[in-house]
C-alpha positions as YAML, in Angstrom:
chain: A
units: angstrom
residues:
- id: 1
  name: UNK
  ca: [-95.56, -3.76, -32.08]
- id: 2
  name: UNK
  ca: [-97.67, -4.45, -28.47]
- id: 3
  name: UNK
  ca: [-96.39, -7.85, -26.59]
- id: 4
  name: UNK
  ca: [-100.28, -10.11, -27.30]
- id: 5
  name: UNK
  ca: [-100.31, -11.26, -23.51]
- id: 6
  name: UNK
  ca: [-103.62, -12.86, -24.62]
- id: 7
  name: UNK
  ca: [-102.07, -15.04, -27.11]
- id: 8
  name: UNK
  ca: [-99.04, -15.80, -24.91]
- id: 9
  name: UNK
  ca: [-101.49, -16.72, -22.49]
- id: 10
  name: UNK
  ca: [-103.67, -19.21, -24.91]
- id: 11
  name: UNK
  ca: [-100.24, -20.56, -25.95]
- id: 12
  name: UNK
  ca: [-98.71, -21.26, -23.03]
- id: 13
  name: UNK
  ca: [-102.05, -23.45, -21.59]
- id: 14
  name: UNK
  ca: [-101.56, -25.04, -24.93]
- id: 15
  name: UNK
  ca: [-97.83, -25.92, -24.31]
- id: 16
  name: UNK
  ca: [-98.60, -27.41, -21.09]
- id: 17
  name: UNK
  ca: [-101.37, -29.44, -22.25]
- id: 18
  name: UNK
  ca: [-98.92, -30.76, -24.79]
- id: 19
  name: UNK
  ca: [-96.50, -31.44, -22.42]
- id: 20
  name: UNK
  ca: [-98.98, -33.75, -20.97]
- id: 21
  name: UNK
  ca: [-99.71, -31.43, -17.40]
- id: 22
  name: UNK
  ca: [-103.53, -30.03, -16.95]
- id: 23
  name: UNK
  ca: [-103.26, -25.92, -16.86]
- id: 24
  name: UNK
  ca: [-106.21, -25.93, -14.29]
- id: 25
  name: UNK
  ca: [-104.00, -27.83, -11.56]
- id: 26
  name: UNK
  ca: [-102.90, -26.01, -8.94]
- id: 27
  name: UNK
  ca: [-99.46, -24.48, -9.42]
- id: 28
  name: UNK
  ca: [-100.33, -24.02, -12.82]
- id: 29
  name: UNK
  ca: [-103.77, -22.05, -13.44]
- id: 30
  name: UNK
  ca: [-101.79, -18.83, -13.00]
- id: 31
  name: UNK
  ca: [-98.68, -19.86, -15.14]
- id: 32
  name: UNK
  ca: [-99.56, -18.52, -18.21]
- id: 33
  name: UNK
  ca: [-100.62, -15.11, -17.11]
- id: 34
  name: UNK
  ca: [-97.08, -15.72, -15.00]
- id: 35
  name: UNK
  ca: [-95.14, -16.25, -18.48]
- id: 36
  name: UNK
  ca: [-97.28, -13.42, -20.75]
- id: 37
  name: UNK
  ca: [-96.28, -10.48, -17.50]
- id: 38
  name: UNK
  ca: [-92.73, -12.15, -17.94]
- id: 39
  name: UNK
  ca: [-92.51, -11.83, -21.65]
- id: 40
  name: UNK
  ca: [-93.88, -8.32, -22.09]
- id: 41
  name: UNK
  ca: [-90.59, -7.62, -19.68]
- id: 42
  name: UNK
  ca: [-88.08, -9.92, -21.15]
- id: 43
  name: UNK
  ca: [-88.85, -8.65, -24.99]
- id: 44
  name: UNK
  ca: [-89.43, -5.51, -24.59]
- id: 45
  name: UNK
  ca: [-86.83, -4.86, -26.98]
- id: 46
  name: UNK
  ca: [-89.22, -6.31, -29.76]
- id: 47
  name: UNK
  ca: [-91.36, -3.13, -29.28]
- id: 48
  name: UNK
  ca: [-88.46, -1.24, -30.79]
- id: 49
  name: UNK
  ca: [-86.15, -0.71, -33.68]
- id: 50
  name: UNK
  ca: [-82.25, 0.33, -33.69]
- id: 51
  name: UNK
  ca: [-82.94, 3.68, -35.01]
- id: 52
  name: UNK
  ca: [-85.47, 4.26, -32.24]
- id: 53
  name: UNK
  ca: [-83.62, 2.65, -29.47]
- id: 54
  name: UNK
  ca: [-81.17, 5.42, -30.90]
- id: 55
  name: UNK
  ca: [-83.74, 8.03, -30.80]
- id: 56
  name: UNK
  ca: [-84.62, 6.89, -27.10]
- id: 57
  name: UNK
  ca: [-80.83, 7.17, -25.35]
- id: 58
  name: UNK
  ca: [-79.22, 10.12, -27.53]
- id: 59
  name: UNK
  ca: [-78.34, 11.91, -24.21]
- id: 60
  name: UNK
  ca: [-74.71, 12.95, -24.88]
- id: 61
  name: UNK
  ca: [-72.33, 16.15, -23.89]
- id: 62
  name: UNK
  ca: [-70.44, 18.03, -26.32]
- id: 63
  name: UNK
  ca: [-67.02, 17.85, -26.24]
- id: 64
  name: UNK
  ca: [-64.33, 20.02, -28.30]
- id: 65
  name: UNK
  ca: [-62.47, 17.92, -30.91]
- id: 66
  name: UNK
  ca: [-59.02, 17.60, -29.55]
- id: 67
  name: UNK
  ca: [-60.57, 16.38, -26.15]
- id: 68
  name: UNK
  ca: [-62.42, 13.11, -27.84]
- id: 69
  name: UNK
  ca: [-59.16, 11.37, -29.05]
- id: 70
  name: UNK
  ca: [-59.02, 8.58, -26.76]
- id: 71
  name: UNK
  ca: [-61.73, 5.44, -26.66]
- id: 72
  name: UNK
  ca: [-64.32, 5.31, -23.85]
- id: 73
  name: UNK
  ca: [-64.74, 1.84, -22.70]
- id: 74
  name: UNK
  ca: [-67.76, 0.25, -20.67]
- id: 75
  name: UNK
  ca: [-66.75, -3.42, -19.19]
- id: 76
  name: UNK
  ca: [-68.96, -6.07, -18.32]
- id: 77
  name: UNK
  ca: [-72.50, -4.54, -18.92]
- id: 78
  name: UNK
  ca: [-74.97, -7.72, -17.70]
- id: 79
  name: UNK
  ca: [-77.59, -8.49, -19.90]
- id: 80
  name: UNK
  ca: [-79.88, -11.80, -20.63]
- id: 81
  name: UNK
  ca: [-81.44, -12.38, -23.98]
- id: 82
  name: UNK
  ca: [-83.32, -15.88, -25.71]
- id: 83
  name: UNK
  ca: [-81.74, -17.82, -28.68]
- id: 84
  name: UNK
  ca: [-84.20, -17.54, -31.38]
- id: 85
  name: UNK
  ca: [-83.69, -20.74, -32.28]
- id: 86
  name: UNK
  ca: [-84.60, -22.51, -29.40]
- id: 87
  name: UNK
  ca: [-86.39, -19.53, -27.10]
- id: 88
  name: UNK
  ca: [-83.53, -20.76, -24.54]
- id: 89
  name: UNK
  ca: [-81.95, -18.29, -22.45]
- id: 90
  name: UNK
  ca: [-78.58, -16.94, -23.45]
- id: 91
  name: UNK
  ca: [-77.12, -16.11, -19.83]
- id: 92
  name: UNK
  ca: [-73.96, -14.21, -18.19]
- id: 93
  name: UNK
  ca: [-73.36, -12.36, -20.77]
- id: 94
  name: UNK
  ca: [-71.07, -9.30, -20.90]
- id: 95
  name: UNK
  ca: [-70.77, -6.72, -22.77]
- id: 96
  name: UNK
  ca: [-67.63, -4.88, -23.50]
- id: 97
  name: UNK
  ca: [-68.32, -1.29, -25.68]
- id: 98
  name: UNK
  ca: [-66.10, 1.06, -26.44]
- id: 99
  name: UNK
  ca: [-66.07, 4.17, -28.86]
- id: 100
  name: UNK
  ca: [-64.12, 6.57, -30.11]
- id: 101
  name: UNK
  ca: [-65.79, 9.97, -29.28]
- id: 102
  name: UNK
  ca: [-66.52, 12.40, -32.45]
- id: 103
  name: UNK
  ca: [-67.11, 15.79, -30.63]
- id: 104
  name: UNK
  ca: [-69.66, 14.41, -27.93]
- id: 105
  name: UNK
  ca: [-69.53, 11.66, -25.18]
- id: 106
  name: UNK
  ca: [-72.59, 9.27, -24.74]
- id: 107
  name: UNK
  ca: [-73.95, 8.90, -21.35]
- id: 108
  name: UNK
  ca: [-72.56, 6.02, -19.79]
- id: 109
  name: UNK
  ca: [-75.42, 4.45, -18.48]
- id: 110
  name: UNK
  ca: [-77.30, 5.03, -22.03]
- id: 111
  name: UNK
  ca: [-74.69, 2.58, -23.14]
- id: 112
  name: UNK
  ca: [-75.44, -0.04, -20.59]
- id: 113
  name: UNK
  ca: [-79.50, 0.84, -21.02]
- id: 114
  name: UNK
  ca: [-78.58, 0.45, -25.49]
- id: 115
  name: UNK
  ca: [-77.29, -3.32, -24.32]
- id: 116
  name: UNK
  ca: [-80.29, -4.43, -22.15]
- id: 117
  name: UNK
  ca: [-82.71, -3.22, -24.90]
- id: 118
  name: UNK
  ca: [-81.07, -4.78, -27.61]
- id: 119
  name: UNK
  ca: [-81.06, -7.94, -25.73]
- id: 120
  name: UNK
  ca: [-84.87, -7.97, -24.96]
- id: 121
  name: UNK
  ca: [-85.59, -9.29, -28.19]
- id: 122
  name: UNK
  ca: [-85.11, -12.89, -29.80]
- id: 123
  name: UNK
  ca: [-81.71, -12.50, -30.54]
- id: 124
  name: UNK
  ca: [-78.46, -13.97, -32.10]
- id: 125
  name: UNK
  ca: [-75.65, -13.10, -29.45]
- id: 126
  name: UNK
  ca: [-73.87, -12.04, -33.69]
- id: 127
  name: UNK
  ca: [-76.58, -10.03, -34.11]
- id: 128
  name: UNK
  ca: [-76.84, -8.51, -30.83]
- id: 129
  name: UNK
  ca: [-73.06, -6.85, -30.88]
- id: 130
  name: UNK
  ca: [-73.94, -5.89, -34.59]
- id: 131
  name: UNK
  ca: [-77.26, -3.96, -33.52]
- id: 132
  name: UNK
  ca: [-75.30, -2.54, -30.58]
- id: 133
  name: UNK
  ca: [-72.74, -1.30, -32.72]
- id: 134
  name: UNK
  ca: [-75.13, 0.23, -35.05]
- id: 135
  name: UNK
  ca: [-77.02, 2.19, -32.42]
- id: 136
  name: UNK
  ca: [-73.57, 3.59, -30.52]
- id: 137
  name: UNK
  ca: [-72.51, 4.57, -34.27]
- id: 138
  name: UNK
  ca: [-75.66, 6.36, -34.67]
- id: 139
  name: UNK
  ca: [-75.92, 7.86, -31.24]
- id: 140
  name: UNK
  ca: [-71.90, 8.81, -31.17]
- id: 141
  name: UNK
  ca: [-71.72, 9.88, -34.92]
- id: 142
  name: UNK
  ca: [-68.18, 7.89, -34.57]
- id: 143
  name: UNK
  ca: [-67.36, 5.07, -36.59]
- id: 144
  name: UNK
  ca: [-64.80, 4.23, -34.35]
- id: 145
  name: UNK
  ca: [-67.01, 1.40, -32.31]
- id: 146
  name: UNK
  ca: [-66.23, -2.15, -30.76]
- id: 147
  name: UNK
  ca: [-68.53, -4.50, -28.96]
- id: 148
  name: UNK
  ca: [-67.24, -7.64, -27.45]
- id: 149
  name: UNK
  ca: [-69.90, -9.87, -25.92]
- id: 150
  name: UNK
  ca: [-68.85, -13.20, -23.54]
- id: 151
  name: UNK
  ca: [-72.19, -15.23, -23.17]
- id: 152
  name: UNK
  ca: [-73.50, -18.44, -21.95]
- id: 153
  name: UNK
  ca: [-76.06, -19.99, -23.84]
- id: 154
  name: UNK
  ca: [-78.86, -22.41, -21.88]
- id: 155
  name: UNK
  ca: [-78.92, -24.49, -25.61]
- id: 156
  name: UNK
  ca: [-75.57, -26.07, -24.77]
- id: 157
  name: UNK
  ca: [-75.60, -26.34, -21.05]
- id: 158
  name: UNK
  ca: [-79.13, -27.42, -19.99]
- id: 159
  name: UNK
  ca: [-79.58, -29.34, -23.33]
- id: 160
  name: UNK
  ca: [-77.67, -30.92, -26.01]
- id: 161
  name: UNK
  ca: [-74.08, -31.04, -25.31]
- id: 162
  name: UNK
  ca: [-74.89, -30.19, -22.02]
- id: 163
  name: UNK
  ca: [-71.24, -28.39, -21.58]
- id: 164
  name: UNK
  ca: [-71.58, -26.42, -18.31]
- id: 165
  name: UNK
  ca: [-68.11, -24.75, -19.20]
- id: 166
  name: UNK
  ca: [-68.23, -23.10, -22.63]
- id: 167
  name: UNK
  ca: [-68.59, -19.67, -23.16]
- id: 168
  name: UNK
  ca: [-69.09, -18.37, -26.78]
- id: 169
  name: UNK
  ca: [-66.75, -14.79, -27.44]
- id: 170
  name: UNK
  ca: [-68.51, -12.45, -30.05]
- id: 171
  name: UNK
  ca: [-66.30, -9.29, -31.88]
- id: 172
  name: UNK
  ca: [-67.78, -6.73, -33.57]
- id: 173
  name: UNK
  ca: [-65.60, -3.76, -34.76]
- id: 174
  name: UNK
  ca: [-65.45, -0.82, -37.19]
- id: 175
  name: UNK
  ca: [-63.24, 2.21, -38.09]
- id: 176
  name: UNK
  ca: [-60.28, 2.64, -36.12]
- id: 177
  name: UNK
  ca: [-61.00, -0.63, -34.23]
- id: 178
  name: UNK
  ca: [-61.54, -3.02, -37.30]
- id: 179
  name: UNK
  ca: [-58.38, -1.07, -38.99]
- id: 180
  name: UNK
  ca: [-55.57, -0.27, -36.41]
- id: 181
  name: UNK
  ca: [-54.24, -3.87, -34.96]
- id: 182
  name: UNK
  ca: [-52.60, -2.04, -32.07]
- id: 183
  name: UNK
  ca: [-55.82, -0.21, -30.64]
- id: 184
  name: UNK
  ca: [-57.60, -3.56, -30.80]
- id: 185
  name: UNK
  ca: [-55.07, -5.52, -28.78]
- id: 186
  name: UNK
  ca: [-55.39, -2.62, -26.63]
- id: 187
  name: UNK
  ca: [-59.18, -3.20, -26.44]
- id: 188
  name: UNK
  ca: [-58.65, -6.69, -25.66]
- id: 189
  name: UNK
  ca: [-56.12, -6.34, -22.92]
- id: 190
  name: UNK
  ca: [-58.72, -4.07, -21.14]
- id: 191
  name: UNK
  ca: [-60.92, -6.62, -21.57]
- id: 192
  name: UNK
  ca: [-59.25, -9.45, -19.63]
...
């Protein structure tokens, strides 16, 4: 599915007529060709689903069995993504991943590129460690997968609440992670 720049643009004239502005004031006449250019780049994830975001970062090295016992762990990946509920930005977020290689090691910046593109959608910061997840399972062929995501979401701090301070801590884990309490609290330790 194409971003519709043309109906992002008619919408976004629409929005700030609503909003009481005029579109055809200066400073504005170019904002919603500003905001479709922006969109097409911020969800470009939409364009995509997990099994093709798979298909696009599969770039691994084969690795003999009895070297692949430990977990590989990428800290702090940055990536921004929008709360579908409110089309706010979810901000300074982090993501943690780590695997358990099954014969083959991912590319390690294919695991920071799976993150950003999972992001660029209209996302649940849930949803986005559980898509993650999926795609490193399916890339990997390991089970053995753990995504921990530390976010800041613009629908608490610039509205509502308007806590500055909180940060919301997602978990998702499978195999050896979801089973073996001691490699978790590993995992977590690393993650401090």
């Amino acid at each position: 599915m194409a971003i519709d720049k043309d109906a992002i643009r008619e919408h976004i004239r629409g929005i700030i007529k609503a909003i009481g502005d005029d579109p055809d004031r200066e400073g504005l006449r170019e904002t919603p060709d500003r905001v479709a250019r922006m969109y097409e780049e911020v969800f470009d994830g939409m364009n995509y689903t997990n099994d093709e975001i798979a298909d696009m970062f599969a770039k691994y090295f084969e690795m003999p069995e009895s070297d692949c016992k430990e977990m590989v762990f990428v800290k702090d990946i940055e990536v921004f993504s929008y709360c579908e509920h409110h089309m706010a930005l979810m901000y300074d977020m982090k993501v943690s991943v780590a695997y358990i290689p099954k014969d083959k090691v991912l590319g390690l910046s294919k695991i920071a590129r799976i993150a950003d593109m999972v992001a660029k959608r209209l996302q649940l910061q849930e949803r986005i460690g559980t898509d993650i997840a999926y795609i490193m399972k399916k890339v990997t062929g390991s089970e053995d997968v753990a995504v921990i995501i530390e976010g800041c979401h613009s629908c608490m701090t610039a509205r509502g609440i308007k806590n500055r301070s909180s940060k919301t801590i997602t978990t998702t884990f499978s195999g050896q992670f979801l089973e073996d309490a001691a490699l978790q609290n590993r995992l977590m330790l690393l993650c401090k």
